[in-house]
PDB file of C-alpha atoms and ligand atoms in Angstrom:
ATOM      1  CA  MET U1417      -5.820  -0.898 -21.509  1.00  0.00           C
ATOM      2  CA  SER U1418      -4.459   2.659 -21.521  1.00  0.00           C
ATOM      3  CA  ALA U1419      -1.315   3.571 -23.390  1.00  0.00           C
ATOM      4  CA  ALA U1420       0.572   4.208 -20.127  1.00  0.00           C
ATOM      5  CA  ARG U1421       4.111   2.855 -20.032  1.00  0.00           C
ATOM      6  CA  LYS U1422       4.690  -0.067 -17.703  1.00  0.00           C
ATOM      7  CA  ILE U1423       6.310   0.936 -14.460  1.00  0.00           C
ATOM      8  CA  ARG U1424       8.440  -1.338 -12.333  1.00  0.00           C
ATOM      9  CA  LEU U1425       6.804  -2.117  -9.020  1.00  0.00           C
ATOM     10  CA  VAL U1426       8.300  -3.624  -5.882  1.00  0.00           C
ATOM     11  CA  VAL U1427       5.748  -4.815  -3.321  1.00  0.00           C
ATOM     12  CA  LEU U1428       6.549  -5.189   0.383  1.00  0.00           C
ATOM     13  CA  ILE U1429       4.360  -7.547   2.385  1.00  0.00           C
ATOM     14  CA  SER U1430       4.239  -9.251   5.772  1.00  0.00           C
ATOM     15  CA  GLY U1431       1.446 -11.781   5.378  1.00  0.00           C
ATOM     16  CA  ARG U1432      -1.611 -12.927   3.465  1.00  0.00           C
ATOM     17  CA  GLY U1433      -1.059 -10.782   0.369  1.00  0.00           C
ATOM     18  CA  SER U1434      -4.645 -10.358  -0.824  1.00  0.00           C
ATOM     19  CA  ASN U1435      -3.919  -6.785  -1.939  1.00  0.00           C
ATOM     20  CA  LEU U1436      -0.848  -8.107  -3.730  1.00  0.00           C
ATOM     21  CA  GLN U1437      -3.075 -10.675  -5.460  1.00  0.00           C
ATOM     22  CA  ALA U1438      -5.427  -7.968  -6.741  1.00  0.00           C
ATOM     23  CA  ILE U1439      -2.433  -6.150  -8.221  1.00  0.00           C
ATOM     24  CA  LEU U1440      -0.908  -9.312  -9.717  1.00  0.00           C
ATOM     25  CA  ASP U1441      -4.264 -10.178 -11.307  1.00  0.00           C
ATOM     26  CA  GLN U1442      -4.684  -6.749 -12.886  1.00  0.00           C
ATOM     27  CA  ALA U1443      -1.060  -6.714 -14.051  1.00  0.00           C
ATOM     28  CA  ALA U1444      -1.536 -10.132 -15.671  1.00  0.00           C
ATOM     29  CA  SER U1445      -4.767  -9.149 -17.409  1.00  0.00           C
ATOM     30  CA  GLY U1446      -3.176  -5.964 -18.755  1.00  0.00           C
ATOM     31  CA  GLU U1447      -5.581  -3.701 -16.846  1.00  0.00           C
ATOM     32  CA  LEU U1448      -2.712  -2.277 -14.831  1.00  0.00           C
ATOM     33  CA  PRO U1449       0.387  -0.974 -16.655  1.00  0.00           C
ATOM     34  CA  VAL U1450       2.898  -2.411 -14.216  1.00  0.00           C
ATOM     35  CA  GLU U1451       5.548  -5.060 -14.103  1.00  0.00           C
ATOM     36  CA  VAL U1452       5.702  -6.519 -10.612  1.00  0.00           C
ATOM     37  CA  ALA U1453       9.498  -6.762 -10.420  1.00  0.00           C
ATOM     38  CA  ALA U1454       9.723  -8.344  -6.967  1.00  0.00           C
ATOM     39  CA  VAL U1455       7.741  -9.136  -3.834  1.00  0.00           C
ATOM     40  CA  ILE U1456       9.638  -8.965  -0.560  1.00  0.00           C
ATOM     41  CA  SER U1457       8.396 -10.130   2.840  1.00  0.00           C
ATOM     42  CA  ASN U1458       9.969  -9.365   6.198  1.00  0.00           C
ATOM     43  CA  ARG U1459       8.305 -12.552   7.484  1.00  0.00           C
ATOM     44  CA  PRO U1460       9.433 -15.880   6.051  1.00  0.00           C
ATOM     45  CA  GLY U1461       6.937 -18.355   4.640  1.00  0.00           C
ATOM     46  CA  VAL U1462       3.895 -16.113   4.387  1.00  0.00           C
ATOM     47  CA  GLN U1463       1.052 -16.713   1.927  1.00  0.00           C
ATOM     48  CA  GLY U1464       1.835 -13.609  -0.130  1.00  0.00           C
ATOM     49  CA  LEU U1465       5.192 -15.075  -1.175  1.00  0.00           C
ATOM     50  CA  GLU U1466       3.424 -18.115  -2.590  1.00  0.00           C
ATOM     51  CA  ARG U1467       1.055 -15.833  -4.510  1.00  0.00           C
ATOM     52  CA  ALA U1468       4.083 -14.098  -6.048  1.00  0.00           C
ATOM     53  CA  ARG U1469       5.682 -17.414  -7.036  1.00  0.00           C
ATOM     54  CA  GLN U1470       2.443 -18.576  -8.638  1.00  0.00           C
ATOM     55  CA  ALA U1471       2.498 -15.412 -10.736  1.00  0.00           C
ATOM     56  CA  GLY U1472       6.122 -15.997 -11.758  1.00  0.00           C
ATOM     57  CA  VAL U1473       7.368 -13.003  -9.767  1.00  0.00           C
ATOM     58  CA  PRO U1474      10.584 -13.148  -7.683  1.00  0.00           C
ATOM     59  CA  ALA U1475       9.480 -13.812  -4.079  1.00  0.00           C
ATOM     60  CA  LEU U1476      12.125 -12.809  -1.569  1.00  0.00           C
ATOM     61  CA  GLU U1477      12.382 -13.106   2.188  1.00  0.00           C
ATOM     62  CA  LEU U1478      14.295 -10.640   4.316  1.00  0.00           C
ATOM     63  CA  ASP U1479      13.643 -11.570   7.926  1.00  0.00           C
ATOM     64  CA  HIS U1480      13.911  -8.436  10.069  1.00  0.00           C
ATOM     65  CA  GLN U1481      14.691 -10.632  13.081  1.00  0.00           C
ATOM     66  CA  GLU U1482      18.060 -11.469  11.588  1.00  0.00           C
ATOM     67  CA  PHE U1483      19.254  -7.869  11.858  1.00  0.00           C
ATOM     68  CA  ALA U1484      20.671  -6.090  14.887  1.00  0.00           C
ATOM     69  CA  ASP U1485      18.389  -3.084  14.572  1.00  0.00           C
ATOM     70  CA  ARG U1486      15.926  -1.293  12.336  1.00  0.00           C
ATOM     71  CA  PRO U1487      18.515   0.742  10.341  1.00  0.00           C
ATOM     72  CA  ALA U1488      20.515  -2.415   9.585  1.00  0.00           C
ATOM     73  CA  PHE U1489      17.392  -4.191   8.324  1.00  0.00           C
ATOM     74  CA  GLU U1490      16.375  -1.202   6.230  1.00  0.00           C
ATOM     75  CA  ALA U1491      19.853  -0.822   4.706  1.00  0.00           C
ATOM     76  CA  ALA U1492      19.660  -4.438   3.541  1.00  0.00           C
ATOM     77  CA  LEU U1493      16.107  -3.930   2.305  1.00  0.00           C
ATOM     78  CA  ILE U1494      17.079  -0.865   0.279  1.00  0.00           C
ATOM     79  CA  GLU U1495      20.044  -2.705  -1.198  1.00  0.00           C
ATOM     80  CA  LEU U1496      17.800  -5.629  -2.182  1.00  0.00           C
ATOM     81  CA  MET U1497      14.971  -3.488  -3.550  1.00  0.00           C
ATOM     82  CA  ASP U1498      17.193  -1.198  -5.564  1.00  0.00           C
ATOM     83  CA  ARG U1499      18.520  -4.142  -7.550  1.00  0.00           C
ATOM     84  CA  TYR U1500      15.045  -4.132  -9.137  1.00  0.00           C
ATOM     85  CA  GLN U1501      15.152  -0.394  -9.904  1.00  0.00           C
ATOM     86  CA  PRO U1502      11.555   0.286  -8.860  1.00  0.00           C
ATOM     87  CA  ASN U1503       9.668   3.281 -10.191  1.00  0.00           C
ATOM     88  CA  LEU U1504       7.202   2.683  -7.382  1.00  0.00           C
ATOM     89  CA  VAL U1505       7.326   0.794  -4.096  1.00  0.00           C
ATOM     90  CA  ILE U1506       4.105  -0.177  -2.383  1.00  0.00           C
ATOM     91  CA  LEU U1507       3.485  -1.371   1.144  1.00  0.00           C
ATOM     92  CA  ALA U1508       0.709  -3.961   0.984  1.00  0.00           C
ATOM     93  CA  GLY U1509       0.159  -5.142   4.532  1.00  0.00           C
ATOM     94  CA  PHE U1510       3.818  -4.496   5.403  1.00  0.00           C
ATOM     95  CA  MET U1511       3.732  -4.372   9.183  1.00  0.00           C
ATOM     96  CA  ARG U1512       7.051  -2.716  10.042  1.00  0.00           C
ATOM     97  CA  VAL U1513       7.556   0.854  11.160  1.00  0.00           C
ATOM     98  CA  LEU U1514       9.982   2.574   8.767  1.00  0.00           C
ATOM     99  CA  THR U1515      12.631   5.112   9.723  1.00  0.00           C
ATOM    100  CA  PRO U1516      12.983   8.528   8.038  1.00  0.00           C
ATOM    101  CA  GLY U1517      16.128   7.259   6.287  1.00  0.00           C
ATOM    102  CA  PHE U1518      14.029   4.695   4.425  1.00  0.00           C
ATOM    103  CA  THR U1519      11.047   6.931   3.717  1.00  0.00           C
ATOM    104  CA  GLU U1520      13.316   9.707   2.394  1.00  0.00           C
ATOM    105  CA  HIS U1521      15.134   7.284   0.082  1.00  0.00           C
ATOM    106  CA  TYR U1522      11.831   6.432  -1.623  1.00  0.00           C
ATOM    107  CA  ARG U1523      10.087   9.770  -1.140  1.00  0.00           C
ATOM    108  CA  GLY U1524       7.493  10.389  -3.835  1.00  0.00           C
ATOM    109  CA  ARG U1525       7.532   6.767  -5.009  1.00  0.00           C
ATOM    110  CA  LEU U1526       6.377   4.978  -1.859  1.00  0.00           C
ATOM    111  CA  LEU U1527       2.679   4.276  -1.201  1.00  0.00           C
ATOM    112  CA  ASN U1528       0.868   2.573   1.667  1.00  0.00           C
ATOM    113  CA  ILE U1529      -2.645   1.237   2.121  1.00  0.00           C
ATOM    114  CA  HIS U1530      -4.155   1.714   5.547  1.00  0.00           C
ATOM    115  CA  PRO U1531      -7.469   0.201   6.672  1.00  0.00           C
ATOM    116  CA  SER U1532      -9.161   3.358   7.963  1.00  0.00           C
ATOM    117  CA  LEU U1533     -10.314   6.748   6.790  1.00  0.00           C
ATOM    118  CA  LEU U1534      -7.123   8.585   7.734  1.00  0.00           C
ATOM    119  CA  PRO U1535      -6.432  10.686   9.736  1.00  0.00           C
ATOM    120  CA  LYS U1536      -8.790   8.582  11.831  1.00  0.00           C
ATOM    121  CA  PHE U1537      -7.351   5.422  13.391  1.00  0.00           C
ATOM    122  CA  CYS U1538      -3.638   5.435  12.583  1.00  0.00           C
ATOM    123  CA  GLY U1539      -1.809   2.340  13.767  1.00  0.00           C
ATOM    124  CA  LEU U1540      -3.254  -1.081  14.535  1.00  0.00           C
ATOM    125  CA  HIS U1541      -6.696  -2.623  15.233  1.00  0.00           C
ATOM    126  CA  THR U1542      -8.493  -0.056  13.110  1.00  0.00           C
ATOM    127  CA  HIS U1543     -11.721  -2.042  12.697  1.00  0.00           C
ATOM    128  CA  GLU U1544     -12.105  -2.705  16.423  1.00  0.00           C
ATOM    129  CA  ARG U1545     -11.438   0.947  17.169  1.00  0.00           C
ATOM    130  CA  ALA U1546     -13.897   2.219  14.539  1.00  0.00           C
ATOM    131  CA  LEU U1547     -16.606   0.009  16.064  1.00  0.00           C
ATOM    132  CA  ALA U1548     -15.746   1.072  19.610  1.00  0.00           C
ATOM    133  CA  ALA U1549     -15.922   4.722  18.572  1.00  0.00           C
ATOM    134  CA  GLY U1550     -19.438   4.217  17.185  1.00  0.00           C
ATOM    135  CA  GLU U1551     -18.457   5.246  13.646  1.00  0.00           C
ATOM    136  CA  THR U1552     -21.183   4.939  11.019  1.00  0.00           C
ATOM    137  CA  GLU U1553     -18.644   4.990   8.175  1.00  0.00           C
ATOM    138  CA  HIS U1554     -15.247   3.372   7.854  1.00  0.00           C
ATOM    139  CA  GLY U1555     -12.918   2.533   4.976  1.00  0.00           C
ATOM    140  CA  ALA U1556      -9.398   2.520   3.609  1.00  0.00           C
ATOM    141  CA  SER U1557      -6.860   5.092   2.478  1.00  0.00           C
ATOM    142  CA  ILE U1558      -3.928   5.192   0.092  1.00  0.00           C
ATOM    143  CA  HIS U1559      -1.244   7.688   1.026  1.00  0.00           C
ATOM    144  CA  PHE U1560       2.276   8.693   0.123  1.00  0.00           C
ATOM    145  CA  VAL U1561       4.592   7.467   2.856  1.00  0.00           C
ATOM    146  CA  THR U1562       6.557  10.103   4.718  1.00  0.00           C
ATOM    147  CA  ALA U1563       8.447   9.964   8.005  1.00  0.00           C
ATOM    148  CA  GLU U1564       5.296  10.158  10.138  1.00  0.00           C
ATOM    149  CA  LEU U1565       3.604   6.775  10.744  1.00  0.00           C
ATOM    150  CA  ASP U1566       0.389   6.581   8.663  1.00  0.00           C
ATOM    151  CA  GLY U1567       0.701  10.371   8.408  1.00  0.00           C
ATOM    152  CA  GLY U1568       1.747  11.046   4.809  1.00  0.00           C
ATOM    153  CA  PRO U1569      -0.591  12.925   2.478  1.00  0.00           C
ATOM    154  CA  VAL U1570      -3.697  10.936   1.575  1.00  0.00           C
ATOM    155  CA  ILE U1571      -4.429  10.387  -2.127  1.00  0.00           C
ATOM    156  CA  VAL U1572      -7.680   8.469  -2.300  1.00  0.00           C
ATOM    157  CA  GLN U1573     -10.124   6.787   0.054  1.00  0.00           C
ATOM    158  CA  ALA U1574     -12.909   4.210  -0.165  1.00  0.00           C
ATOM    159  CA  LYS U1575     -15.793   4.421   2.287  1.00  0.00           C
ATOM    160  CA  VAL U1576     -18.013   1.625   3.534  1.00  0.00           C
ATOM    161  CA  PRO U1577     -20.957   1.765   5.932  1.00  0.00           C
ATOM    162  CA  VAL U1578     -20.714   0.304   9.410  1.00  0.00           C
ATOM    163  CA  LEU U1579     -23.787  -1.928   9.664  1.00  0.00           C
ATOM    164  CA  PRO U1580     -25.784  -3.001  12.702  1.00  0.00           C
ATOM    165  CA  GLY U1581     -24.372  -6.249  14.057  1.00  0.00           C
ATOM    166  CA  ASP U1582     -20.913  -5.729  12.548  1.00  0.00           C
ATOM    167  CA  ASP U1583     -17.970  -7.239  14.357  1.00  0.00           C
ATOM    168  CA  PRO U1584     -14.327  -6.507  13.487  1.00  0.00           C
ATOM    169  CA  ASP U1585     -14.213  -9.419  11.031  1.00  0.00           C
ATOM    170  CA  THR U1586     -17.321  -8.487   9.046  1.00  0.00           C
ATOM    171  CA  LEU U1587     -16.210  -4.868   8.925  1.00  0.00           C
ATOM    172  CA  ALA U1588     -12.654  -5.844   7.896  1.00  0.00           C
ATOM    173  CA  ALA U1589     -14.025  -8.001   5.078  1.00  0.00           C
ATOM    174  CA  ARG U1590     -16.190  -5.137   3.767  1.00  0.00           C
ATOM    175  CA  VAL U1591     -13.198  -2.770   3.823  1.00  0.00           C
ATOM    176  CA  LEU U1592     -10.851  -5.329   2.251  1.00  0.00           C
ATOM    177  CA  GLU U1593     -13.141  -5.774  -0.745  1.00  0.00           C
ATOM    178  CA  GLN U1594     -12.759  -2.054  -1.425  1.00  0.00           C
ATOM    179  CA  GLU U1595      -8.993  -2.164  -0.777  1.00  0.00           C
ATOM    180  CA  HIS U1596      -8.677  -4.568  -3.695  1.00  0.00           C
ATOM    181  CA  ARG U1597     -10.123  -1.915  -6.015  1.00  0.00           C
ATOM    182  CA  LEU U1598      -8.469   1.049  -4.341  1.00  0.00           C
ATOM    183  CA  TYR U1599      -4.793   0.092  -4.588  1.00  0.00           C
ATOM    184  CA  PRO U1600      -4.891  -0.743  -8.324  1.00  0.00           C
ATOM    185  CA  LEU U1601      -6.646   2.577  -8.948  1.00  0.00           C
ATOM    186  CA  ALA U1602      -3.925   4.600  -7.202  1.00  0.00           C
ATOM    187  CA  ILE U1603      -1.148   2.572  -8.856  1.00  0.00           C
ATOM    188  CA  ARG U1604      -2.726   3.189 -12.252  1.00  0.00           C
ATOM    189  CA  TRP U1605      -2.805   6.942 -11.629  1.00  0.00           C
ATOM    190  CA  PHE U1606       0.852   6.854 -10.603  1.00  0.00           C
ATOM    191  CA  ALA U1607       1.795   4.817 -13.693  1.00  0.00           C
ATOM    192  CA  GLU U1608      -0.076   7.270 -15.904  1.00  0.00           C
ATOM    193  CA  GLY U1609       1.898  10.146 -14.400  1.00  0.00           C
ATOM    194  CA  ARG U1610      -1.220  11.713 -12.873  1.00  0.00           C
ATOM    195  CA  LEU U1611      -0.009  11.526  -9.310  1.00  0.00           C
ATOM    196  CA  ARG U1612       2.962  13.273  -7.722  1.00  0.00           C
ATOM    197  CA  LEU U1613       4.198  14.341  -4.337  1.00  0.00           C
ATOM    198  CA  ALA U1614       5.414  17.944  -4.136  1.00  0.00           C
ATOM    199  CA  GLY U1615       6.670  18.732  -0.655  1.00  0.00           C
ATOM    200  CA  GLU U1616       3.852  17.595   1.613  1.00  0.00           C
ATOM    201  CA  GLN U1617       1.253  18.103  -1.103  1.00  0.00           C
ATOM    202  CA  VAL U1618      -0.294  15.567  -3.466  1.00  0.00           C
ATOM    203  CA  LEU U1619      -0.623  16.804  -7.035  1.00  0.00           C
ATOM    204  CA  PHE U1620      -3.287  15.088  -9.128  1.00  0.00           C
ATOM    205  CA  ASP U1621      -3.220  16.074 -12.797  1.00  0.00           C
ATOM    206  CA  ASP U1622      -0.808  18.837 -11.663  1.00  0.00           C
ATOM    207  CA  GLN U1623      -3.405  20.331  -9.308  1.00  0.00           C
ATOM    208  CA  PRO U1624      -2.929  20.296  -5.515  1.00  0.00           C
ATOM    209  CA  LEU U1625      -5.429  18.003  -3.819  1.00  0.00           C
ATOM    210  CA  VAL U1626      -7.322  19.986  -1.207  1.00  0.00           C
ATOM    211  CA  LYS U1627      -8.909  16.823   0.164  1.00  0.00           C
ATOM    212  CA  PRO U1628      -8.459  13.138  -0.612  1.00  0.00           C
ATOM    213  CA  LEU U1629     -10.114  11.769  -3.739  1.00  0.00           C
ATOM    214  CA  ARG U1630     -12.968   9.376  -3.146  1.00  0.00           C
ATOM    215  CA  MET U1631     -13.294   6.089  -5.017  1.00  0.00           C
ATOM    216  CA  THR U1632     -16.804   5.663  -6.356  1.00  0.00           C
ATOM    217  CA  PRO U1633     -18.649   2.612  -5.021  1.00  0.00           C
ATOM    218  CA  CYS U1634     -19.382  -0.032  -7.666  1.00  0.00           C
TER     219      CYS U1634
HETATM  220  C1  GAR B2978      -4.861  -4.842   4.706  1.00  0.00           C
HETATM  221  O1  GAR B2978      -6.126  -4.696   5.295  1.00  0.00           O
HETATM  222  C2  GAR B2978      -4.082  -3.541   4.803  1.00  0.00           C
HETATM  223  O2  GAR B2978      -4.898  -2.403   4.685  1.00  0.00           O
HETATM  224  C3  GAR B2978      -3.508  -3.645   6.185  1.00  0.00           C
HETATM  225  O3  GAR B2978      -3.119  -4.983   6.314  1.00  0.00           O
HETATM  226  C4  GAR B2978      -3.993  -5.799   5.518  1.00  0.00           C
HETATM  227  C5  GAR B2978      -3.136  -6.668   4.640  1.00  0.00           C
HETATM  228  O4  GAR B2978      -3.921  -7.626   3.997  1.00  0.00           O
HETATM  229  N1  GAR B2978      -2.402  -2.762   6.353  1.00  0.00           N
HETATM  230  C6  GAR B2978      -2.116  -2.178   7.515  1.00  0.00           C
HETATM  231  O5  GAR B2978      -2.749  -2.363   8.534  1.00  0.00           O
HETATM  232  C7  GAR B2978      -0.925  -1.258   7.480  1.00  0.00           C
HETATM  233  N2  GAR B2978      -0.835  -0.481   8.666  1.00  0.00           N
HETATM  234  P1  GAR B2978      -3.331  -8.442   2.775  1.00  0.00           P
HETATM  235  O6  GAR B2978      -1.992  -9.015   3.247  1.00  0.00           O
HETATM  236  O7  GAR B2978      -4.333  -9.526   2.533  1.00  0.00           O
HETATM  237  O8  GAR B2978      -3.167  -7.513   1.600  1.00  0.00           O
END
């Protein structure tokens, strides 16, 4: 393990939590210099919360349906998250659109994983859309979150081939396998102080990234 200090991580989820699991596993093994301080889901009872509990991490529910509007939900979410004083907040399958008030509050310490090679296929149903568009390559991206949906500066991407006979499920599974390597990699860089957001620009080792980094296939 590197000598990087442990950073405090809060993870926001809405469902299955397989990306969360990859992070919990690497945190537990010491490969990733993070303390997962809390996992918060906007949907009650999802599998990711159980994964957090199994790892001994506080697993919290904040049901967005119990709030009058998006700003009210986000104000409560910020209040809850900030009790854990996160150095970094990650969206790991968190399926809520966030307002600029929220993204500004966590600017420079808020990452998202998106299942496409951004800027291609923002939004939902990325695997179906990549197949319909006849793409030969697809993948996943990690980006800093800014006010624009799936539009913040991209840090690193993982590519996979689209194979003959693929359907959305086979393609999603191939991408997901890479997601589980990609998020820990970006979190590690952040924890090591190698990654920063300056304005709209990603700095990696203090150098502006002219294009996203590419994770090497294993
Ligand atoms: C992942 O494929 C992630 O990229 C995607 O949701 C899935 C969550 O899976 N995120 C988005 O689509 C965000 N727009 P998981 O709950 O098993 O980690």
